[in-house]
XYZ file of C-alpha atoms in Angstrom:
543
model
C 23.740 -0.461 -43.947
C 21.621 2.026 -45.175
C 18.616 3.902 -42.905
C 15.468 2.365 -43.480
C 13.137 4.835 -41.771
C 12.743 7.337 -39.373
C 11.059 7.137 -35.640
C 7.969 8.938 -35.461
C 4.639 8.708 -33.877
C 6.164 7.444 -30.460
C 5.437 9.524 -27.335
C 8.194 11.094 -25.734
C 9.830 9.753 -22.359
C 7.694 10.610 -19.421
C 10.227 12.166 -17.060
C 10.621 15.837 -15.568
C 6.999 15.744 -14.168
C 5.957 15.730 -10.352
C 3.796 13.454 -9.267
C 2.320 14.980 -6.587
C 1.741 18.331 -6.754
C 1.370 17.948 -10.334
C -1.662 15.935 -9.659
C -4.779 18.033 -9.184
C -6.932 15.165 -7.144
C -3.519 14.181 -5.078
C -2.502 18.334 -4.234
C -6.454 19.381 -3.518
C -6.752 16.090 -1.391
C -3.591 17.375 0.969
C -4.388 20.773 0.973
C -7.857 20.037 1.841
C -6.913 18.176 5.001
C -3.873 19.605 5.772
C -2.401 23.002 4.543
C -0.830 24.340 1.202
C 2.633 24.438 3.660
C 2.242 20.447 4.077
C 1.671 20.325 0.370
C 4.691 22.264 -0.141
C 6.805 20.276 1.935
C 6.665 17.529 -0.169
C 8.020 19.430 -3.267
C 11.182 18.016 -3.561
C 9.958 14.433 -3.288
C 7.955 14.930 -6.210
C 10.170 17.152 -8.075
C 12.640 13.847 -7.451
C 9.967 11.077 -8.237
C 9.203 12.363 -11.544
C 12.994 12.658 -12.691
C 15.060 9.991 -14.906
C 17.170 9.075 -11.816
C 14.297 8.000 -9.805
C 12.669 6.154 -12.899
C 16.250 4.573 -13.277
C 16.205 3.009 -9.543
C 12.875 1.802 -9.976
C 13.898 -0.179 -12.848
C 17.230 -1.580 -11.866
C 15.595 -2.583 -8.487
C 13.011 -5.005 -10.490
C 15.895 -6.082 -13.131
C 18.023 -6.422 -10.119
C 16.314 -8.577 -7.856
C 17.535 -9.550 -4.234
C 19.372 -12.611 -3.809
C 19.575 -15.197 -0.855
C 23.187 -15.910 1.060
C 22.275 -18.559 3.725
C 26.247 -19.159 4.065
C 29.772 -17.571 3.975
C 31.993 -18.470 2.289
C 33.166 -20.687 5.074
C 30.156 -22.765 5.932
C 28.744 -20.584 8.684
C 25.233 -19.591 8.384
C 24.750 -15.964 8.030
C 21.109 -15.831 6.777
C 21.373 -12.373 4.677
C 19.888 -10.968 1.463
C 21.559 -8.911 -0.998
C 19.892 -5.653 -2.569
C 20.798 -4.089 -5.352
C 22.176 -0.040 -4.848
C 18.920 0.666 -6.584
C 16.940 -0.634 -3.729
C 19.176 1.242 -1.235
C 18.405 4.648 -2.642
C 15.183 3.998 -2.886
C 14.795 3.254 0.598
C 16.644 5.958 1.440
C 14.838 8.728 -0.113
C 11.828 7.212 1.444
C 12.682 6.822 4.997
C 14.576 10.663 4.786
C 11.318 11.928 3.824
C 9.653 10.324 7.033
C 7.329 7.913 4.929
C 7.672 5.145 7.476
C 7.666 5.377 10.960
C 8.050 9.232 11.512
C 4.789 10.732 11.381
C 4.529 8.760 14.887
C 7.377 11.166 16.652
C 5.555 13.899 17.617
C 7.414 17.068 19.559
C 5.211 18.114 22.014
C 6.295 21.677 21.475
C 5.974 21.693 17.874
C 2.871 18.921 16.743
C 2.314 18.594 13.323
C -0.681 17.926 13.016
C -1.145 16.668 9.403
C 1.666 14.146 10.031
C -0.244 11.010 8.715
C -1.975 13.041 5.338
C 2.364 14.210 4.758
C 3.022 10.716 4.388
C 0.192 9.434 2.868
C -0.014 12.206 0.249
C 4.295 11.510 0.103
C 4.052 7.819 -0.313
C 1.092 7.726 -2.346
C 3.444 10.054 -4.862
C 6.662 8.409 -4.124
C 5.826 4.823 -4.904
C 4.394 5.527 -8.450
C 8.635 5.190 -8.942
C 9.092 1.704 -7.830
C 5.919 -0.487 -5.295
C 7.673 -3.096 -3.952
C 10.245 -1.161 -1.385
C 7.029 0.603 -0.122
C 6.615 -3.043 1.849
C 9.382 -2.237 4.627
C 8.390 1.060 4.656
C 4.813 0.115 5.492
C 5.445 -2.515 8.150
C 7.807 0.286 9.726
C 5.372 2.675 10.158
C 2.779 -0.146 11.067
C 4.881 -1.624 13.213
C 5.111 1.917 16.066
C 1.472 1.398 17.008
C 1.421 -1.901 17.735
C 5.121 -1.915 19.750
C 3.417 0.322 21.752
C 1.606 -2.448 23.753
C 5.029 -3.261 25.453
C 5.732 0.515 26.302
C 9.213 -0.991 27.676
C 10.022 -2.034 23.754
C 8.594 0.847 22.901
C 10.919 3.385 24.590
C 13.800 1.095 23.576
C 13.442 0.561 19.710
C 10.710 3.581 18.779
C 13.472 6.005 18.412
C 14.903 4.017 15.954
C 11.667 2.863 14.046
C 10.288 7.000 13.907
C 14.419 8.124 12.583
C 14.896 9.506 9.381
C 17.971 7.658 9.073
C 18.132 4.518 6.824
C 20.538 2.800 7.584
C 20.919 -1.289 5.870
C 22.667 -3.984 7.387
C 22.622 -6.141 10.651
C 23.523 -4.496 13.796
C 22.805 -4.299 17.634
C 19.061 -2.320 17.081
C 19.863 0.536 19.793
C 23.423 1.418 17.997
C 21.718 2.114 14.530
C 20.460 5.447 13.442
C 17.343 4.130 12.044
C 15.382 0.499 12.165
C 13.254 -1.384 9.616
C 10.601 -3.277 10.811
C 8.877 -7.192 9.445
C 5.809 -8.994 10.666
C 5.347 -12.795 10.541
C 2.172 -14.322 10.586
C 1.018 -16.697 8.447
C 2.374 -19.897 8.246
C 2.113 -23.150 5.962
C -1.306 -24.578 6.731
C -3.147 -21.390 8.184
C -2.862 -18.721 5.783
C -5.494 -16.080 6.838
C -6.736 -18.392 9.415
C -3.529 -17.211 12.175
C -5.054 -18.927 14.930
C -4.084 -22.353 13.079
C -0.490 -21.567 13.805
C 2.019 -24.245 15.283
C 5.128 -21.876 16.059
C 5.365 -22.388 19.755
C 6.938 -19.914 22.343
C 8.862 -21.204 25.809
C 9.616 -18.517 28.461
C 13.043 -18.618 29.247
C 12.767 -17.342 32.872
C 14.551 -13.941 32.184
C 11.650 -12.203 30.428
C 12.520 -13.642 27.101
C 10.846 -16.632 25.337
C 12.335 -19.244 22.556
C 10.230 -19.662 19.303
C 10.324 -22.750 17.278
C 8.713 -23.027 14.299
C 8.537 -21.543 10.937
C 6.750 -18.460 9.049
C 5.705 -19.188 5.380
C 5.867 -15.811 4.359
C 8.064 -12.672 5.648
C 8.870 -10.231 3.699
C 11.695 -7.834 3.822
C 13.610 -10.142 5.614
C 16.599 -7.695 6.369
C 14.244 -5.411 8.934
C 15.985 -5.050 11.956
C 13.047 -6.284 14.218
C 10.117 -8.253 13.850
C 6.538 -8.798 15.395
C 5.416 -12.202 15.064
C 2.781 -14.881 16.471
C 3.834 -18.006 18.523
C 1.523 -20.008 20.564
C 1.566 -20.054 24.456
C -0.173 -21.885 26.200
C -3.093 -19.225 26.558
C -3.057 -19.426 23.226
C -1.581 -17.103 20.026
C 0.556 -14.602 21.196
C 2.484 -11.498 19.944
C 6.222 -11.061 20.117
C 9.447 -8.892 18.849
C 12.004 -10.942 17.397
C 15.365 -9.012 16.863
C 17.686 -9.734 13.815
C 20.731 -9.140 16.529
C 20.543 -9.462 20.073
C 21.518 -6.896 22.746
C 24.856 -8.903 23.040
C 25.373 -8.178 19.291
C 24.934 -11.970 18.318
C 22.872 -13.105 15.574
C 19.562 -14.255 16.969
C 18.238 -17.734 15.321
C 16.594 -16.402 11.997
C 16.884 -18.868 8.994
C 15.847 -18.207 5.290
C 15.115 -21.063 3.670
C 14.037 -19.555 0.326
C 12.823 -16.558 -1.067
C 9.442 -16.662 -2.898
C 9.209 -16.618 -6.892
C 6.478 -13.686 -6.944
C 4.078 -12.538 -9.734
C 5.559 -9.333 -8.860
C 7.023 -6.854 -6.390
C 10.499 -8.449 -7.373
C 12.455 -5.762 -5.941
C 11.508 -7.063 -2.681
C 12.691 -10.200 -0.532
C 9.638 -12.317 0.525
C 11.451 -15.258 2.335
C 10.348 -18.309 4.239
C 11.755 -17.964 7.606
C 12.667 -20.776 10.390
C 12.653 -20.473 14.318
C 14.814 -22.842 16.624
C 15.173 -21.498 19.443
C 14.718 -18.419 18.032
C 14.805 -15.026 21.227
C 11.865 -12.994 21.476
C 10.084 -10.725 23.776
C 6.034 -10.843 24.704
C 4.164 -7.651 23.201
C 0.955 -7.309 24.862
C -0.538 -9.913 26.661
C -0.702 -13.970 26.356
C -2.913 -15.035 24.559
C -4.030 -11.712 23.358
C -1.364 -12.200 19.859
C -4.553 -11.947 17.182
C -5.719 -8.251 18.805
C -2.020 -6.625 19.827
C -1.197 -7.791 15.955
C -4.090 -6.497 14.240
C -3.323 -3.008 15.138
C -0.138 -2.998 12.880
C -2.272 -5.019 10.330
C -5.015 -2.597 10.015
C -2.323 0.609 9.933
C -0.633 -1.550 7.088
C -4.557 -1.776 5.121
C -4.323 2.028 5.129
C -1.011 1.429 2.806
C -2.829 -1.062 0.551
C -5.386 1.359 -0.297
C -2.102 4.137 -0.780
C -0.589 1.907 -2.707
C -3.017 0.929 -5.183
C -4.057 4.326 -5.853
C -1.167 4.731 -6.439
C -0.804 2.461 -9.059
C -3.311 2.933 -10.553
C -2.618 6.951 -10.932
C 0.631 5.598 -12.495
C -0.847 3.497 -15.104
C -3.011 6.195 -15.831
C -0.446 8.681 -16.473
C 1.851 6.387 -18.932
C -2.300 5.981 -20.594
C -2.966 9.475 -20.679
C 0.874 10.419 -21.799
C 1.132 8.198 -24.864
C -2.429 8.883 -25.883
C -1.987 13.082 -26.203
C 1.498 11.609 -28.111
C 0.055 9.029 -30.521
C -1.821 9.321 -33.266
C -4.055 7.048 -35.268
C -6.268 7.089 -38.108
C -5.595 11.180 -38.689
C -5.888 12.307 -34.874
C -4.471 11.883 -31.889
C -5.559 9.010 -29.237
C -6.520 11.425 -27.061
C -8.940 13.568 -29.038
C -10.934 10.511 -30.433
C -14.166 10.132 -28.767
C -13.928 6.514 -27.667
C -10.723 6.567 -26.502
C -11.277 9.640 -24.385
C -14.551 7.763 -22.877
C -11.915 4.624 -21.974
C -9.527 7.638 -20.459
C -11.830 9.384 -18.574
C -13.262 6.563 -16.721
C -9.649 5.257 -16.065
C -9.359 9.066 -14.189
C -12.657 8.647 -11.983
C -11.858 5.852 -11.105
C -8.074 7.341 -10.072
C -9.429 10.407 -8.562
C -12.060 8.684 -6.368
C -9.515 5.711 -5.005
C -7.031 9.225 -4.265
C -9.728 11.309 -2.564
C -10.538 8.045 0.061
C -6.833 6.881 0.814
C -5.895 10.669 1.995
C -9.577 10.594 3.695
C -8.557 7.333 5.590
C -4.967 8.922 6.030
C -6.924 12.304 7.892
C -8.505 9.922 9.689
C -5.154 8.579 11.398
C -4.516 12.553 12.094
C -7.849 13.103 14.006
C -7.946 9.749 15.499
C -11.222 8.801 14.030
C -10.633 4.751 14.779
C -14.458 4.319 14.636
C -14.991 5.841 11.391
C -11.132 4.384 9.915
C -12.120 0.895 11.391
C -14.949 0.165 8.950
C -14.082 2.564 6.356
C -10.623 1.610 6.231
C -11.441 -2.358 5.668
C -13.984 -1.173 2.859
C -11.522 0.874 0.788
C -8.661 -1.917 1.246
C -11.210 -4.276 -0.508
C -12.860 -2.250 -3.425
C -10.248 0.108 -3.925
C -7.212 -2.930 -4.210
C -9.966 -4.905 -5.630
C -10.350 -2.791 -8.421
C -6.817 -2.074 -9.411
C -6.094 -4.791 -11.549
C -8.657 -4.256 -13.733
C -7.718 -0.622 -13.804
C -4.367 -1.288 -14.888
C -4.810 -3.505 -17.567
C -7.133 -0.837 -19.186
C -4.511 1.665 -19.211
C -1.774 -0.982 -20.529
C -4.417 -1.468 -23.255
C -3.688 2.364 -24.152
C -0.776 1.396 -25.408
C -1.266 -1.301 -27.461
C 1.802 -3.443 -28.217
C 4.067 -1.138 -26.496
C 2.178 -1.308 -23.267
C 3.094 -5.361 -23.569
C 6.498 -4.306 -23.486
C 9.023 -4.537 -20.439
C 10.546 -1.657 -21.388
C 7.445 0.467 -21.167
C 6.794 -0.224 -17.297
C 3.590 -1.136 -17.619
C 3.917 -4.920 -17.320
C 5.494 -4.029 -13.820
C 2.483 -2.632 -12.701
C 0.186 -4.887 -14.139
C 1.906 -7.536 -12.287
C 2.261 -5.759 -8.887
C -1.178 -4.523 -8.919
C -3.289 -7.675 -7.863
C -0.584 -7.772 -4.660
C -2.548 -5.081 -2.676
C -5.736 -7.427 -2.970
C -3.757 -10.311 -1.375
C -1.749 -8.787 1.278
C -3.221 -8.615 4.793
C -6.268 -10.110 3.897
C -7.622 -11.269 0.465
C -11.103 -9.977 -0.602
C -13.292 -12.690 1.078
C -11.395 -11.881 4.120
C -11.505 -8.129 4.320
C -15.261 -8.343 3.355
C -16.249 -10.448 5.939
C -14.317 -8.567 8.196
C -16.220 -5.299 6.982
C -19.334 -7.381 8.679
C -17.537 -7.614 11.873
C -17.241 -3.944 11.901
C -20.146 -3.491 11.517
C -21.661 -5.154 14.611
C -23.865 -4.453 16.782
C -21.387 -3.405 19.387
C -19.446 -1.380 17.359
C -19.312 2.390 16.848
C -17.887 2.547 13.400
C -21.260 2.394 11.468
C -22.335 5.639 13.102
C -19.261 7.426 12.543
C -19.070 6.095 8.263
C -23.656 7.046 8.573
C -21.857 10.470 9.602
C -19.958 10.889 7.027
C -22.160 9.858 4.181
C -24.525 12.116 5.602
C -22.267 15.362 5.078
C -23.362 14.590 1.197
C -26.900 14.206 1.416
C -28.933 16.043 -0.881
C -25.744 16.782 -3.361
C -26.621 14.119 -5.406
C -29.715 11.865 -6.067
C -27.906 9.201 -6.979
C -25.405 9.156 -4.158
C -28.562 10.013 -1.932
C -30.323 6.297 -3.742
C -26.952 4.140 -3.253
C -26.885 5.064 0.604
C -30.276 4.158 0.954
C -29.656 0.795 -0.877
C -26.788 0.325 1.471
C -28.534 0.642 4.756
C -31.569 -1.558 2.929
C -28.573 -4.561 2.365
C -27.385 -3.286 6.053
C -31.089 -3.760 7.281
C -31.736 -7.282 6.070
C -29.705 -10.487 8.289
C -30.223 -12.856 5.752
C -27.193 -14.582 4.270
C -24.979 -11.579 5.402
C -21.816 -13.217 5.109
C -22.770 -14.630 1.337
C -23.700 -11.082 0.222
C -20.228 -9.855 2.013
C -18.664 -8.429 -0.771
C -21.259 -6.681 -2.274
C -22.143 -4.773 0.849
C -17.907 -3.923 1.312
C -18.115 -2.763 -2.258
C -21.260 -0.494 -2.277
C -20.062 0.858 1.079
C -16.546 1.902 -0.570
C -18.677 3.143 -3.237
C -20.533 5.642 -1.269
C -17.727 7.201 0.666
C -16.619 7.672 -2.755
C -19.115 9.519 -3.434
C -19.683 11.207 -0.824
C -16.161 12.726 -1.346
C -16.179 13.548 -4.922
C -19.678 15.539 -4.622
C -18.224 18.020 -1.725
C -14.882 18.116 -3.499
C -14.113 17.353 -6.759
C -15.232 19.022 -9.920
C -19.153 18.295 -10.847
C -17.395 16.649 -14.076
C -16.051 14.125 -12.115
C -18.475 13.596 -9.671
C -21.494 13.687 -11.958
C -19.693 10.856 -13.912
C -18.980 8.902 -10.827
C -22.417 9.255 -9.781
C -23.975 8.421 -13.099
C -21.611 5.466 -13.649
C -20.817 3.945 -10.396
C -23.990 4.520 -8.461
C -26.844 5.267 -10.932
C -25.948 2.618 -13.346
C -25.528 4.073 -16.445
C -21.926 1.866 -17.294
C -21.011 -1.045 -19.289
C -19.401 -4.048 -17.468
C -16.070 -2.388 -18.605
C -14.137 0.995 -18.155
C -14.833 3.581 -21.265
C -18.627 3.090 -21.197
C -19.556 6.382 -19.398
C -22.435 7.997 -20.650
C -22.531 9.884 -23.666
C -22.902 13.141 -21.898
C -20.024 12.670 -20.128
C -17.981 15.827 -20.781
C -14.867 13.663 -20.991
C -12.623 16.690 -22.124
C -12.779 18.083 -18.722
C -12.211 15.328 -16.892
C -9.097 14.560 -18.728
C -8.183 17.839 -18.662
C -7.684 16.979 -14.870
C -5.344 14.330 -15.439
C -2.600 16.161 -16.688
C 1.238 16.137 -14.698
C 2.371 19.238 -14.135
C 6.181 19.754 -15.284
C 8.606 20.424 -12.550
């Protein structure tokens, strides 16, 4: 056969870049609340999560996904899940670089005390590679906090949960080098709504209880421990349930299935049974919903990681092909239109970065007031606003962005997940009203922050007042929930990007976001937008 033509006008693969301290808005975020050194420390991570080989695991983990052995071979239940190698170095890598349960270890004689912006700025780089093993990873470093309500469980299995070891398979907990931690809570006919659960706990008279019942949704299945919620009869409680027991059996811990998923395929999501099932009480009876939420509300932090995250990814394959492409005598990137849709994809990148590293500085100071309300906000716009995000930036690419093989129906598909997980919007913004109550400190310490900005910008100064107007009137609250979660995200937004970012960025945040001047779809920023600036922002550094 003959050749029939040559390739040209494709962009180049996207590989040798770092993803982190290649990324202006990322690096300025963890220098500004941490140091250059913690900024530094992450160099090889990014160095790593911009390479082919990284890129390769991501794929093969999604292409690969994990499959369900409820039996050996002869007839014995054995209730594992197998992962592809893919999985297991991405794991690794992330675990080594003490993106799950580390930053809680602190050395007395040497505190770090940036720990929680490390990670954040680490994971919110690292998972650009590959989303869905960032789930274990999360409930792992979720999971310390909460464990801490039974300080004996805590002393026994936080080693394990803060190691830098990963180490797959099921074994004793206190003989591995490094644990994984689950959560189950929702169940068939509760969902959200926890306190609807029928998964009942016994005592056992030795300080352990039996579980039976079922959880319709636990992912990662292979974790070494797991908190969960079982009724007593003072009502939903907390407890650890073990993959192996201290004698080294298997506790009672049946699969049934694992979900068919949109996306996040790399992971195991997996319907779990309890008969007679060992656990241990964390916190007190009847006190399941409160001891729980603390590892719920650390793993919120990671939704709002996470779909920055994503959507800095999708921006990057937009922003890549488009300086790569041409069309119509010029380059994507240097026609006016497109650069509009590109430089509001990048505002809206850079403001979701600059308030997931604020909420992880928060962790780091232990501001809980101001991380409390601020936090619940961000997890609702911010994951809220993904999807639409990403499908813009697929859009970039036309045809090609439809593709498998371009990665960018993997994203589109894992980003609506962050919007679901712990909470779906109506439940995050109604929960934004709760903290917001009366008896409640966060509003004061979110008023204190949005107050660092006044007088920056007019705009920013008119959207705050707008937001304590909504804040200021009781009617229908709970029917205008969402729009006061999403104005409230909005203004720590701004407030952020006036004090730090470029005016460029903030002036079209400001303009578009709070003054109005936008379409109902990205790429209608005003026409004095100087676009060219913005995007020159966006670009990835080579390692």
């Amino acid at each position: 056969m003959g050749v029939t033509h040559e390739v040209t006008n494709q962009a180049p693969p996207l590989v040798g870049h770092d993803p982190i301290a290649g990324d202006a808005a990322l690096s300025e975020a963890c220098v500004r609340h941490a140091d250059a050194a913690t900024l530094e420390s992450l160099k090889a991570l990014g160095a790593l999560a911009g390479s082919e080989q990284a890129q390769e695991w991501g794929r093969l983990a999604n292409e690969n996904p994990p499959r369900l052995r409820t039996h050996d071979r002869y007839g014995h239940r054995v209730d594992e899940v197998e992962f592809h190698p893919a999985w297991h170095e991405l794991m690794r890598t992330a675990v080594e670089q003490g993106l799950a349960g580390a930053p809680w270890c602190q050395d007395p004689a040497h505190p770090e005390p940036h720990a929680h912006v490390r990670r954040a700025v680490g994971y919110l780089g690292w998972t650009q590679v590959e989303m869905g093993h960032g789930c274990p990873v999360t409930m792992t470093y979720a999971a310390v906090p909460a464990l801490r309500a039974a300080p004996e469980l805590a002393a026994r299995f936080e080693p394990g949960l803060t190691a830098t070891s990963y180490e797959f398979g099921l074994a004793e907990p206190t003989g591995k080098r490094g644990l994984i931690a689950g959560m189950g809570m929702t169940e068939k006919q509760g969902g959200s709504d926890v306190r609807a659960n029928t998964t009942r706990a016994v005592p056992q008279g030795d300080g352990t209880y039996a579980l039976t019942g079922h959880k319709w949704f636990t992912s990662a299945p292979m974790s070494d421990l797991f908190l969960v919620l079982a009724q007593l009869d003072e009502g939903v409680s907390c407890f650890l349930v073990p993959r192996v027991l201290p004698d080294g059996t298997r506790n009672v811990f049946r699969l049934q299935r694992l979900k068919d998923k949109l996306g996040d395929r790399s992971n195991a999501s997996s319907e779990v049974e309890f008969e007679g099932t060992t656990a241990w009480l964390v916190g007190e009876p009847g006190r399941g919903v409160p001891t729980i939420i603390e590892m719920v509300n650390t793993t919120r932090l990671d939704c709002v990681l996470g779909s920055a995250a994503t959507l800095r990814a999708a921006l990057t394959q937009a922003v890549h092909h488009a300086r790569h492409r041409r069309a119509f005598g010029a380059l994507l990137a240097e026609q006016p239109l497109m650069q509009n849709v590109l430089a509001d994809l990048a505002v809206e990148s850079e403001a979701a970065t600059a308030l997931a590293i604020r909420l992880a500085a928060a962790v780091d100071a232990g501001e809980t007031a101001f991380l409390r309300l601020a936090g619940a906000a961000a997890k609702f716009w911010i994951c809220k606003r993904t999807p639409t995000a990403v499908a813009e930036a697929l859009e970039v690419l036309g045809g090609n962005g439809y593709v498998e093989e371009s990665g960018m129906p993997r994203l589109y598909r894992q980003a609506p997940l962050n919007s679901i997980w712990e909470g779906s919007g109506n439940v995050i913004a109604l929960d934004v009203l709760r903290a917001l109550g009366r008896s409640s400190d966060s509003p004061a310490a979110v008023r204190e922050e949005l107050e660092q900005a006044r007088g920056a910008d007019r705009r920013l100064d008119a959207a705050v007042d707008r937001l304590a107007a909504e804040l200021a009137d009781p009617e229908a609250l709970p029917l205008r929930a969402r729009r006061i979660a999403g104005l409230l995200a909005l203004c720590l937004q701004g407030s952020l990007l006036v004090r730090h970012a470029p005016a460029a960025v903030a002036g079209a945040f400001c303009a578009s976001r709070l003054g109005g001047d936008w379409g109902a779809v990205l790429g209608t920023l005003p026409s004095d937008t100087p676009t060219a600036r913005i995007l020159d922002r966006t670009a990835v550094s080579p390692v």
